[in-house]
């Protein structure tokens, strides 16, 4: 894997080369990302609808005709068949289990030194979870979209100016629509990814 030389942004030529490289990365990653937009839109429509989605299950069609046929009602215990879309109810059931068990982040270490540090970090994580209501504001949305779309993101930043300069960790949930992943990454959770790009809108003056 080739290493990228850190450019001298004060040098116009090096900056131009680096800008072109960044643009190529973003264009390549965006091309792959765009392939999933239509699928994500269909999933959003499915979960927001009470209508049985075409292709989700067609088995009910023949059963519906047979059970509602007047000639067969006498031998069918006089019960009619009604189709139900289980996509959204199943989705909500899984999310309900997630809330009920109150899933939380766990920090662990492999070596004795790492485990000692992990205990310190774990207490800090628990404080942040409780004070920022992360199970509802971050974990639940991440679980929701990951279950439906197979992908979602959580972003952690550190604000040294918060709490009277004592600092504060800030956690946000990011939509998979707003994150571009290294299109050449491999493995679970993009294990080999060399970059992840969070794109968002801002005022032109701020961007400059």
C-alpha positions in Angstrom: 0.0 0.0 0.0 1.6 3.3 -1.1 2.1 6.0 1.4 0.8 9.5 0.7 3.3 12.3 1.2 2.0 15.1 3.4 2.0 18.2 1.0 3.3 21.6 1.8 0.0 23.6 1.3 2.0 26.8 1.2 3.5 25.6 -2.1 1.0 26.3 -4.9 2.2 23.4 -7.0 2.1 20.8 -4.2 -1.3 22.1 -3.1 -2.7 21.8 -6.7 -1.5 18.2 -6.9 -3.0 17.3 -3.6 -6.3 19.0 -4.4 -6.5 16.9 -7.6 -5.8 13.8 -5.6 -8.5 14.6 -3.1 -11.0 15.3 -5.9 -10.3 12.0 -7.5 -10.8 10.1 -4.2 -14.1 11.9 -3.6 -15.3 11.3 -7.2 -14.4 7.6 -7.0 -16.0 7.1 -3.6 -19.1 9.1 -4.6 -19.6 6.9 -7.7 -19.8 3.8 -5.6 -21.9 5.5 -2.9 -24.5 6.6 -5.5 -25.2 3.0 -6.4 -27.0 2.5 -3.1 -29.2 5.6 -3.1 -32.1 4.0 -5.0 -32.1 1.0 -2.7 -32.0 3.2 0.4 -35.0 5.2 -1.0 -37.0 2.0 -1.5 -36.3 0.9 2.1 -37.4 4.2 3.5 -40.6 4.0 1.5 -41.2 0.4 2.7 -40.8 1.3 6.4 -43.1 4.3 6.0 -45.9 2.4 4.2 -48.6 0.1 5.3 -48.9 -1.4 1.9 -47.4 -4.9 1.1 -44.4 -4.2 -1.0 -44.3 -5.9 -4.4 -41.7 -8.6 -4.4 -41.6 -8.8 -0.6 -43.9 -11.8 -0.6 -46.2 -13.0 -3.4 -47.3 -16.2 -1.7 -50.5 -14.6 -0.3 -52.0 -14.0 -3.8 -53.0 -17.6 -4.5 -54.1 -18.2 -0.9 -56.2 -15.1 -0.9 -58.1 -16.2 -4.0 -58.6 -19.7 -2.7 -59.7 -18.9 0.8 -62.1 -16.1 -0.4 -63.6 -18.3 -3.1 -67.3 -18.9 -2.1 -67.1 -22.6 -3.3 -64.3 -23.3 -0.9 -65.5 -21.4 2.2 -67.5 -24.4 3.5 -64.3 -26.5 3.8 -62.1 -23.7 4.9 -63.7 -23.2 8.4 -65.3 -20.0 7.0 -62.1 -18.0 7.5 -60.9 -15.5 5.0 -57.2 -14.8 4.4 -55.9 -11.3 4.8 -52.3 -10.3 3.9 -50.3 -8.2 6.3 -47.0 -6.4 5.6 -44.6 -7.6 8.3 -41.7 -5.5 7.2 -42.4 -2.5 9.5 -43.8 -4.5 12.5 -40.7 -6.7 12.5 -38.5 -3.7 12.2 -40.2 -2.0 15.2 -40.1 -5.2 17.2 -36.3 -5.5 16.9 -35.8 -1.8 17.8 -38.1 -2.3 20.8 -35.8 -5.1 22.1 -32.8 -2.9 21.6 -34.3 -0.2 23.8 -35.6 -2.7 26.5 -32.1 -4.2 27.0 -30.5 -0.7 27.0 -27.4 -1.6 25.0 -24.3 0.3 25.9 -20.8 0.8 24.6 -18.1 -1.3 26.3 -14.4 -0.5 26.3 -12.0 -3.4 26.6 -8.3 -4.0 26.4 -6.1 -6.9 25.4 -3.0 -6.4 27.5 -3.0 -5.6 31.3 -1.9 -2.1 30.5 -4.7 -1.6 28.0 -7.3 -3.1 30.4 -6.3 -0.6 33.0 -6.7 2.2 30.6 -10.0 0.7 29.4 -11.5 0.9 32.9 -10.8 4.6 33.0 -12.3 5.1 29.5 -15.3 3.0 30.4 -16.2 5.2 33.3 -15.9 8.2 31.1 -18.0 6.6 28.4 -20.8 5.8 30.9 -20.8 9.4 32.1 -21.2 10.7 28.5 -23.9 8.1 27.8 -25.9 9.2 30.8 -25.4 13.0 30.5 -26.0 13.2 26.8 -28.8 10.6 26.7 -26.9 8.7 24.0 -29.0 5.5 24.0 -31.9 7.5 22.6 -30.2 10.4 20.7 -27.4 8.3 19.0 -27.5 4.6 19.6 -31.1 4.1 18.7 -31.0 6.1 15.4 -27.8 4.2 14.5 -29.4 0.9 15.2 -32.6 1.9 13.4 -30.8 2.8 10.2 -28.3 -0.1 10.4 -31.1 -2.6 10.8 -33.0 -1.2 7.8 -30.2 -0.1 5.5 -27.3 -2.3 6.7 -25.1 0.8 7.4 -25.0 3.9 9.6 -22.4 6.0 11.3 -21.5 7.5 14.7 -19.0 10.3 15.0 -17.1 11.3 18.1 -15.3 14.6 18.5 -13.6 16.4 21.4 -14.4 20.0 22.1 -11.6 21.5 24.3 -13.5 24.8 24.8 -16.6 23.2 26.4 -17.3 23.0 30.2 -15.2 26.0 31.0 -12.2 24.7 29.1 -12.4 21.3 30.8 -13.3 19.7 27.5 -16.1 17.5 26.4 -16.6 14.6 24.1 -19.4 15.0 21.7 -21.2 12.1 19.9 -23.4 12.4 16.8 -25.2 10.0 14.5 -24.5 10.5 10.8 -26.7 9.2 8.0 -25.1 6.7 5.6 -26.1 9.1 2.9 -23.6 11.7 4.2 -20.6 9.5 4.5 -18.3 8.4 1.6 -16.2 5.3 2.2 -13.0 4.3 0.5 -14.3 2.5 -2.5 -11.4 0.1 -2.5 -11.8 -1.0 1.1 -12.3 -4.7 2.0 -13.5 -6.7 5.0 -16.1 -6.3 7.6 -16.8 -2.7 8.6 -14.4 -1.5 5.9 -11.4 -2.8 7.7 -8.9 -1.7 5.1 -10.4 1.7 4.4 -7.8 4.5 4.2 -10.3 7.3 4.3 -13.9 8.1 5.2 -15.4 11.4 4.1 -18.2 13.2 6.0 -19.8 15.6 3.6 -22.1 18.4 4.8 -23.3 21.8 3.6 -22.0 25.1 4.9 -22.0 28.7 3.9 -19.6 29.6 1.1 -17.8 32.2 3.2 -17.2 29.6 6.0 -15.9 27.1 3.4 -13.4 29.7 2.2 
